[in-house]
Short mmCIF file of C-alpha atoms in Angstrom, two decimals:
data_model
loop_
_atom_site.label_atom_id
_atom_site.label_comp_id
_atom_site.label_asym_id
_atom_site.label_seq_id
_atom_site.Cartn_x
_atom_site.Cartn_y
_atom_site.Cartn_z
CA UNK A 1 -0.03 -0.03 -0.01
CA UNK A 2 1.03 3.63 -0.34
CA UNK A 3 2.78 4.66 2.80
CA UNK A 4 0.16 5.36 5.39
CA UNK A 5 -2.80 4.61 3.08
CA UNK A 6 -4.70 1.37 2.98
CA UNK A 7 -6.76 0.95 -0.19
CA UNK A 8 -9.11 -1.47 -1.73
CA UNK A 9 -10.79 -1.64 -5.23
CA UNK A 10 -13.80 -3.57 -6.45
CA UNK A 11 -16.04 -3.32 -9.60
CA UNK A 12 -18.09 -0.76 -7.51
CA UNK A 13 -15.20 1.65 -7.06
CA UNK A 14 -12.14 2.30 -4.81
CA UNK A 15 -11.76 3.11 -1.18
CA UNK A 16 -8.75 4.32 0.95
CA UNK A 17 -8.19 4.60 4.66
CA UNK A 18 -5.76 6.79 6.61
CA UNK A 19 -5.17 7.41 10.33
CA UNK A 20 -3.64 9.48 13.07
CA UNK A 21 -2.54 8.74 16.60
CA UNK A 22 -3.87 11.35 19.04
CA UNK A 23 -2.97 12.43 22.57
CA UNK A 24 -3.44 15.50 24.78
CA UNK A 25 -0.87 18.13 24.01
CA UNK A 26 1.92 17.99 26.66
CA UNK A 27 2.85 21.65 26.10
CA UNK A 28 -0.38 22.76 27.62
CA UNK A 29 0.40 21.04 30.82
CA UNK A 30 3.40 23.35 31.54
CA UNK A 31 1.60 26.56 30.49
CA UNK A 32 0.94 28.23 33.80
CA UNK A 33 -1.80 30.48 32.35
CA UNK A 34 -3.65 27.38 31.05
CA UNK A 35 -3.17 25.58 34.22
CA UNK A 36 -4.79 28.45 36.11
CA UNK A 37 -7.99 28.36 34.09
CA UNK A 38 -10.78 26.70 36.13
CA UNK A 39 -11.56 23.26 34.92
CA UNK A 40 -15.10 24.13 33.77
CA UNK A 41 -13.78 27.01 31.66
CA UNK A 42 -11.08 24.79 30.31
CA UNK A 43 -13.60 22.28 29.07
CA UNK A 44 -15.64 25.07 27.55
CA UNK A 45 -12.63 26.38 25.64
CA UNK A 46 -11.76 22.85 24.48
CA UNK A 47 -15.33 22.28 23.39
CA UNK A 48 -15.43 25.47 21.45
CA UNK A 49 -12.16 24.62 19.67
CA UNK A 50 -13.46 21.13 18.71
CA UNK A 51 -16.71 22.65 17.45
CA UNK A 52 -14.76 24.97 15.12
CA UNK A 53 -12.59 22.02 14.08
CA UNK A 54 -15.61 19.97 13.19
CA UNK A 55 -17.12 22.95 11.35
CA UNK A 56 -14.08 23.11 9.11
CA UNK A 57 -14.35 19.39 8.35
CA UNK A 58 -18.05 19.50 7.48
CA UNK A 59 -18.02 19.31 3.67
CA UNK A 60 -21.26 17.68 2.48
CA UNK A 61 -20.95 15.98 -0.92
CA UNK A 62 -17.35 14.67 -0.38
CA UNK A 63 -17.11 10.95 -0.27
CA UNK A 64 -15.36 10.84 3.05
CA UNK A 65 -16.12 10.01 6.63
CA UNK A 66 -13.98 9.83 9.81
CA UNK A 67 -13.99 7.72 13.01
CA UNK A 68 -12.59 8.65 16.39
CA UNK A 69 -11.68 5.60 18.44
CA UNK A 70 -10.77 5.07 22.10
CA UNK A 71 -9.23 1.64 22.67
CA UNK A 72 -8.49 0.35 26.19
CA UNK A 73 -5.11 -1.27 26.82
CA UNK A 74 -5.88 -3.95 29.50
CA UNK A 75 -3.25 -4.01 32.20
CA UNK A 76 -1.96 -0.57 31.59
CA UNK A 77 -4.97 1.48 32.66
CA UNK A 78 -4.52 3.84 29.65
CA UNK A 79 -6.45 4.57 26.39
CA UNK A 80 -5.05 4.64 22.96
CA UNK A 81 -6.75 7.19 20.75
CA UNK A 82 -6.80 7.14 16.98
CA UNK A 83 -8.58 9.15 14.25
CA UNK A 84 -9.33 7.13 11.16
CA UNK A 85 -10.48 8.45 7.78
CA UNK A 86 -12.14 6.77 4.82
CA UNK A 87 -12.39 8.21 1.30
CA UNK A 88 -14.06 6.77 -1.83
CA UNK A 89 -13.31 7.38 -5.47
CA UNK A 90 -13.86 6.10 -9.01
CA UNK A 91 -10.17 4.99 -9.20
CA UNK A 92 -7.58 3.90 -6.61
CA UNK A 93 -5.60 7.12 -7.42
CA UNK A 94 -8.64 9.24 -6.81
CA UNK A 95 -9.49 7.51 -3.63
CA UNK A 96 -5.86 7.71 -2.27
CA UNK A 97 -5.54 11.39 -3.18
CA UNK A 98 -8.82 12.25 -1.36
CA UNK A 99 -7.77 10.22 1.62
CA UNK A 100 -4.45 12.02 1.74
CA UNK A 101 -6.26 15.46 1.66
CA UNK A 102 -8.71 14.17 4.36
CA UNK A 103 -5.75 13.21 6.58
CA UNK A 104 -4.18 16.70 6.14
CA UNK A 105 -7.48 18.37 7.20
CA UNK A 106 -8.05 16.01 10.17
CA UNK A 107 -4.47 16.81 11.34
CA UNK A 108 -5.31 20.49 11.72
CA UNK A 109 -6.31 19.69 15.36
CA UNK A 110 -7.39 22.06 18.10
CA UNK A 111 -4.34 23.20 20.21
CA UNK A 112 -5.08 20.93 23.17
CA UNK A 113 -4.56 17.73 20.93
CA UNK A 114 -1.57 16.47 19.06
CA UNK A 115 -1.51 13.96 16.26
CA UNK A 116 0.89 11.85 14.31
CA UNK A 117 0.24 10.07 11.07
CA UNK A 118 -0.03 6.26 11.19
CA UNK A 119 2.52 5.01 8.68
CA UNK A 120 3.81 1.78 10.20
CA UNK A 121 3.13 -1.33 8.20
CA UNK A 122 0.20 -3.27 9.62
CA UNK A 123 -0.74 -0.69 12.25
CA UNK A 124 -3.68 0.82 10.21
CA UNK A 125 -5.26 -2.58 9.52
CA UNK A 126 -4.91 -3.45 13.26
CA UNK A 127 -6.69 -0.25 14.24
CA UNK A 128 -9.53 -0.80 11.85
CA UNK A 129 -9.99 -4.39 13.10
CA UNK A 130 -9.26 -4.04 16.92
CA UNK A 131 -10.55 -7.55 17.88
CA UNK A 132 -9.44 -9.73 14.86
CA UNK A 133 -5.88 -10.14 16.20
CA UNK A 134 -6.63 -10.17 19.89
CA UNK A 135 -6.19 -13.64 21.37
CA UNK A 136 -9.40 -15.07 22.76
CA UNK A 137 -11.45 -12.06 21.63
CA UNK A 138 -12.99 -13.03 18.26
CA UNK A 139 -16.31 -11.53 17.43
CA UNK A 140 -18.21 -14.33 19.22
CA UNK A 141 -16.74 -13.08 22.47
CA UNK A 142 -17.45 -9.34 21.79
CA UNK A 143 -20.48 -7.52 23.01
CA UNK A 144 -21.54 -4.71 20.57
CA UNK A 145 -23.76 -1.87 21.59
CA UNK A 146 -24.95 1.13 19.62
CA UNK A 147 -25.74 4.49 21.16
CA UNK A 148 -28.04 6.85 19.42
CA UNK A 149 -30.54 9.68 19.93
CA UNK A 150 -33.38 8.31 21.96
CA UNK A 151 -36.77 7.88 20.21
CA UNK A 152 -39.96 8.02 22.32
CA UNK A 153 -43.39 7.00 21.15
CA UNK A 154 -46.37 8.72 22.80
CA UNK A 155 -49.84 7.46 22.17
CA UNK A 156 -52.12 9.78 20.28
CA UNK A 157 -55.64 10.31 21.39
CA UNK A 158 -56.84 11.77 18.03
CA UNK A 159 -58.10 9.31 15.52
CA UNK A 160 -58.15 11.63 12.47
CA UNK A 161 -54.63 10.44 11.50
CA UNK A 162 -53.06 7.36 10.19
CA UNK A 163 -50.57 7.18 13.02
CA UNK A 164 -51.24 5.68 16.49
CA UNK A 165 -48.20 7.28 18.21
CA UNK A 166 -46.22 10.55 17.93
CA UNK A 167 -42.50 9.95 17.87
CA UNK A 168 -39.99 12.32 19.55
CA UNK A 169 -36.32 12.30 18.95
CA UNK A 170 -34.25 13.52 21.90
CA UNK A 171 -31.27 15.69 21.30
CA UNK A 172 -27.54 15.16 22.08
CA UNK A 173 -26.10 17.72 24.43
CA UNK A 174 -23.07 19.76 23.23
CA UNK A 175 -19.62 19.55 24.87
CA UNK A 176 -19.72 20.56 28.48
CA UNK A 177 -19.83 17.63 30.84
CA UNK A 178 -16.43 15.98 31.60
CA UNK A 179 -15.77 12.70 29.87
CA UNK A 180 -13.12 11.75 32.38
CA UNK A 181 -15.44 9.39 34.36
CA UNK A 182 -16.17 7.49 31.09
CA UNK A 183 -12.56 7.54 29.92
CA UNK A 184 -11.32 6.17 33.37
CA UNK A 185 -13.87 3.42 33.33
CA UNK A 186 -13.01 2.48 29.85
CA UNK A 187 -9.33 2.56 30.61
CA UNK A 188 -9.81 0.13 33.47
CA UNK A 189 -11.65 -2.55 31.51
CA UNK A 190 -10.07 -6.02 31.91
CA UNK A 191 -10.65 -6.85 28.25
CA UNK A 192 -10.13 -4.84 25.09
CA UNK A 193 -12.97 -2.29 24.54
CA UNK A 194 -13.46 0.10 21.81
CA UNK A 195 -15.63 3.24 21.43
CA UNK A 196 -15.98 4.17 17.81
CA UNK A 197 -17.58 7.48 16.86
CA UNK A 198 -18.10 7.79 13.10
CA UNK A 199 -19.21 10.99 11.33
CA UNK A 200 -20.18 11.70 7.78
CA UNK A 201 -21.01 15.26 6.64
CA UNK A 202 -24.50 15.65 5.37
CA UNK A 203 -26.71 18.44 4.04
CA UNK A 204 -30.42 17.44 3.71
CA UNK A 205 -31.88 18.22 0.36
CA UNK A 206 -34.96 20.41 -0.01
CA UNK A 207 -37.41 17.47 -0.51
CA UNK A 208 -36.12 15.87 2.63
CA UNK A 209 -36.48 19.09 4.65
CA UNK A 210 -39.99 19.42 3.18
CA UNK A 211 -40.83 15.87 4.44
CA UNK A 212 -39.69 16.83 7.93
CA UNK A 213 -41.75 19.97 7.76
CA UNK A 214 -44.79 18.05 6.60
CA UNK A 215 -44.61 15.79 9.64
CA UNK A 216 -44.23 18.84 11.85
CA UNK A 217 -47.37 20.41 10.23
CA UNK A 218 -49.34 17.19 10.77
CA UNK A 219 -48.48 17.18 14.50
CA UNK A 220 -49.32 20.87 14.74
CA UNK A 221 -52.77 20.03 13.25
CA UNK A 222 -53.38 17.39 15.82
CA UNK A 223 -52.12 19.66 18.63
CA UNK A 224 -54.87 22.18 17.97
CA UNK A 225 -58.60 21.77 18.71
CA UNK A 226 -60.77 20.96 15.72
CA UNK A 227 -64.27 19.81 14.69
CA UNK A 228 -65.26 16.89 12.64
CA UNK A 229 -66.56 17.44 9.08
CA UNK A 230 -69.75 15.50 9.80
CA UNK A 231 -73.15 17.05 9.86
CA UNK A 232 -73.14 17.16 13.65
CA UNK A 233 -69.58 18.54 13.93
CA UNK A 234 -68.20 17.04 17.00
CA UNK A 235 -65.31 18.80 18.86
CA UNK A 236 -61.80 17.22 18.75
CA UNK A 237 -59.60 18.03 21.70
CA UNK A 238 -55.98 19.07 21.22
CA UNK A 239 -53.69 16.13 21.58
CA UNK A 240 -50.82 16.67 24.08
CA UNK A 241 -48.62 14.06 22.56
CA UNK A 242 -48.91 15.83 19.11
CA UNK A 243 -48.01 18.99 20.82
CA UNK A 244 -44.90 17.67 22.26
CA UNK A 245 -43.90 15.97 18.85
CA UNK A 246 -44.65 19.23 16.93
CA UNK A 247 -42.32 21.22 19.11
CA UNK A 248 -39.57 18.57 18.89
CA UNK A 249 -39.90 18.34 15.06
CA UNK A 250 -39.91 22.08 14.62
CA UNK A 251 -36.55 22.33 16.36
CA UNK A 252 -35.18 19.44 14.38
CA UNK A 253 -36.20 21.16 11.10
CA UNK A 254 -34.27 24.26 12.19
CA UNK A 255 -31.16 22.27 13.00
CA UNK A 256 -31.32 20.27 9.76
CA UNK A 257 -31.49 23.36 7.51
CA UNK A 258 -27.66 23.75 8.05
CA UNK A 259 -25.01 21.16 7.19
CA UNK A 260 -24.44 18.55 9.91
CA UNK A 261 -23.32 14.98 10.29
CA UNK A 262 -24.74 11.56 10.17
CA UNK A 263 -23.52 9.84 13.29
CA UNK A 264 -22.74 6.36 14.49
CA UNK A 265 -21.56 5.42 17.94
CA UNK A 266 -20.44 1.87 18.55
CA UNK A 267 -19.16 0.48 21.85
CA UNK A 268 -17.64 -3.02 21.49
CA UNK A 269 -16.08 -4.93 24.37
CA UNK A 270 -14.42 -8.34 24.80
CA UNK A 271 -15.94 -9.82 27.94
CA UNK A 272 -16.12 -13.65 27.89
CA UNK A 273 -16.28 -13.71 31.61
CA UNK A 274 -17.99 -10.31 32.47
CA UNK A 275 -21.04 -10.13 30.38
CA UNK A 276 -22.98 -7.10 30.94
CA UNK A 277 -20.18 -4.68 31.80
CA UNK A 278 -20.06 -3.21 28.33
CA UNK A 279 -23.79 -2.23 28.87
CA UNK A 280 -22.88 -0.63 32.05
CA UNK A 281 -20.17 1.42 30.35
CA UNK A 282 -22.65 2.36 27.54
CA UNK A 283 -25.17 3.57 30.13
CA UNK A 284 -22.45 5.83 31.69
CA UNK A 285 -21.70 7.29 28.26
CA UNK A 286 -25.38 7.70 27.50
CA UNK A 287 -25.83 9.98 30.42
CA UNK A 288 -23.00 12.22 29.14
CA UNK A 289 -24.58 12.36 25.71
CA UNK A 290 -28.10 13.20 26.59
CA UNK A 291 -27.75 14.43 30.26
CA UNK A 292 -28.50 12.42 33.33
CA UNK A 293 -32.22 13.14 33.14
CA UNK A 294 -32.52 12.34 29.34
CA UNK A 295 -29.88 9.79 28.46
CA UNK A 296 -29.25 8.60 24.95
CA UNK A 297 -30.41 5.26 23.83
CA UNK A 298 -28.33 2.23 24.60
CA UNK A 299 -29.10 -0.38 22.01
CA UNK A 300 -27.53 -3.97 22.13
CA UNK A 301 -27.06 -4.98 18.54
CA UNK A 302 -29.66 -7.51 17.30
CA UNK A 303 -28.09 -10.91 16.59
CA UNK A 304 -29.03 -10.74 12.94
CA UNK A 305 -27.05 -7.43 12.66
CA UNK A 306 -23.92 -8.25 14.53
CA UNK A 307 -21.90 -8.90 11.34
CA UNK A 308 -23.01 -5.66 9.80
CA UNK A 309 -22.10 -3.79 13.03
CA UNK A 310 -18.54 -5.32 13.03
CA UNK A 311 -18.27 -4.53 9.31
CA UNK A 312 -19.05 -0.80 10.12
CA UNK A 313 -16.32 -0.90 12.75
CA UNK A 314 -13.91 -2.53 10.31
CA UNK A 315 -14.32 -0.21 7.39
CA UNK A 316 -15.47 3.11 8.92
CA UNK A 317 -18.98 2.57 7.56
CA UNK A 318 -22.28 3.95 8.72
CA UNK A 319 -24.55 1.31 7.20
CA UNK A 320 -27.93 1.25 9.15
CA UNK A 321 -29.03 -1.53 11.51
CA UNK A 322 -32.78 -1.30 11.13
CA UNK A 323 -33.72 -3.89 13.78
CA UNK A 324 -31.37 -2.37 16.34
CA UNK A 325 -32.09 1.30 15.55
CA UNK A 326 -35.89 1.00 15.60
CA UNK A 327 -35.68 1.08 19.41
CA UNK A 328 -38.98 -0.99 19.79
CA UNK A 329 -41.19 1.66 18.15
CA UNK A 330 -44.66 0.52 17.28
CA UNK A 331 -44.91 -1.13 13.76
CA UNK A 332 -44.98 1.31 10.99
CA UNK A 333 -43.56 4.20 13.02
CA UNK A 334 -39.90 3.84 12.23
CA UNK A 335 -39.66 5.29 8.76
CA UNK A 336 -37.38 7.70 7.01
CA UNK A 337 -38.24 10.61 9.29
CA UNK A 338 -37.45 8.74 12.40
CA UNK A 339 -34.31 7.28 10.96
CA UNK A 340 -33.07 10.75 9.98
CA UNK A 341 -34.04 12.36 13.35
CA UNK A 342 -32.06 9.71 15.28
CA UNK A 343 -29.01 9.64 12.97
CA UNK A 344 -28.49 13.36 11.97
CA UNK A 345 -26.86 15.88 14.22
CA UNK A 346 -26.07 19.56 13.82
CA UNK A 347 -22.44 20.69 14.67
CA UNK A 348 -23.23 21.15 18.30
CA UNK A 349 -24.58 17.59 18.61
CA UNK A 350 -21.65 16.27 16.60
CA UNK A 351 -19.20 17.96 19.01
CA UNK A 352 -21.14 16.41 21.78
CA UNK A 353 -20.51 12.90 20.59
CA UNK A 354 -17.00 13.26 19.19
CA UNK A 355 -14.84 14.47 22.17
CA UNK A 356 -11.17 14.77 21.48
CA UNK A 357 -8.75 13.72 24.32
CA UNK A 358 -7.67 16.32 26.88
CA UNK A 359 -5.72 16.02 30.07
CA UNK A 360 -6.15 18.06 33.33
CA UNK A 361 -2.76 18.65 34.89
CA UNK A 362 -3.84 17.67 38.44
CA UNK A 363 -5.58 14.42 37.33
CA UNK A 364 -4.14 11.11 36.58
CA UNK A 365 -3.07 10.42 32.91
CA UNK A 366 -5.61 8.49 31.01
CA UNK A 367 -4.04 8.44 27.49
CA UNK A 368 -1.11 6.57 26.01
CA UNK A 369 1.12 9.13 24.48
CA UNK A 370 4.39 7.19 24.14
CA UNK A 371 4.39 8.03 20.38
CA UNK A 372 5.18 11.63 21.30
CA UNK A 373 8.53 10.62 22.78
CA UNK A 374 9.28 8.22 20.07
CA UNK A 375 8.75 10.71 17.28
CA UNK A 376 7.83 9.95 13.77
CA UNK A 377 8.59 6.31 12.81
CA UNK A 378 11.43 5.61 10.42
CA UNK A 379 10.81 4.76 6.79
CA UNK A 380 10.11 1.06 6.41
CA UNK A 381 11.07 -0.97 3.34
CA UNK A 382 8.19 -1.88 0.95
CA UNK A 383 6.23 -5.00 1.85
CA UNK A 384 3.33 -6.90 0.34
CA UNK A 385 0.09 -5.04 1.23
CA UNK A 386 -2.16 -6.21 3.93
CA UNK A 387 -5.53 -7.56 2.91
CA UNK A 388 -7.88 -4.58 3.03
CA UNK A 389 -10.96 -4.17 5.09
CA UNK A 390 -14.35 -4.66 3.42
CA UNK A 391 -15.63 -1.51 1.64
CA UNK A 392 -19.15 -0.19 2.06
CA UNK A 393 -21.73 -2.79 1.07
CA UNK A 394 -23.31 -5.98 2.39
CA UNK A 395 -21.44 -7.15 5.50
CA UNK A 396 -19.53 -10.40 5.70
CA UNK A 397 -19.77 -12.81 8.56
CA UNK A 398 -16.87 -11.02 10.13
CA UNK A 399 -14.42 -8.36 8.86
CA UNK A 400 -11.79 -9.75 6.51
CA UNK A 401 -8.16 -8.45 6.48
#
């Protein structure tokens, strides 16, 4: 493969992957002015910088996506953090060129984060497939959980509609709460565990915005009193469930007018002897994403969709998992609108799910930053390319490398 670029080509096109190692910037630890900033203000400044960084990366229409991963290192109590990118093109050259450009943009990190290109032979495939090479941690021993915006179905009292329930999509809170409790719990896992946060820039088209607006208008109609069209004209009461859904959808339409991101959050943990602990970790993260009173949805992946979920992880894909993502909504109520509401986030929501590493001087280190002392890796002699990850498309039984 081209140094630092993993590529794959089929009759459908070409794909290329790149990566960066990340860690908190050490120079900030020794900066007295930064150290004197209260912790809440420090997080606010870091969140604002990450929001600006994500805004610069948001280019709808480009065939790229990226994936921030936190990987536990059992026995060391530290996290490895990597940022992976995927680009697609009509030819291998086009895909590789776009991937190289994407890596350059990803590397323009906020000042509290430092990065280094992944160029060592075999490291990029290993980061894409974090469980394939781990002894005793094949896919059959891995618990896979998805986190998404929570969907809530409220029964409608009005009968002059073809829906029995109004569906609300709860929002993701922006950066603010400290992720250190989650990072510390993840770092202390006895088995390898990965949090993968994948984003793909998206701008909803006018027909899609019109469809969201049409749903909002329908809920607004049901939220207002009305009379039947019959001769006797009976009064219809305003529906409180429709009122709640109308307000939620109106806000969603306002957020969707501007470019944002499709989002996928996957938490996967090897736990052959501690089943359930990955779910506990997911619940901790859900409270940070939606707030303690309104947590995000924690969705164990349906058995029929495990292979697809692992393929998403292995190739930086965002292929939908309909059974898992439906969140138990009543039949006929998980359509395009609900799928979009639970997957799309504006820049603030994207910054709330993709949190770059930071380190507070007075707190214990949580991130493996040995690569900073080692410096850039030396040039390696050419070797036969590693088998590539599976590109977007139907998922295999397990990722192939």
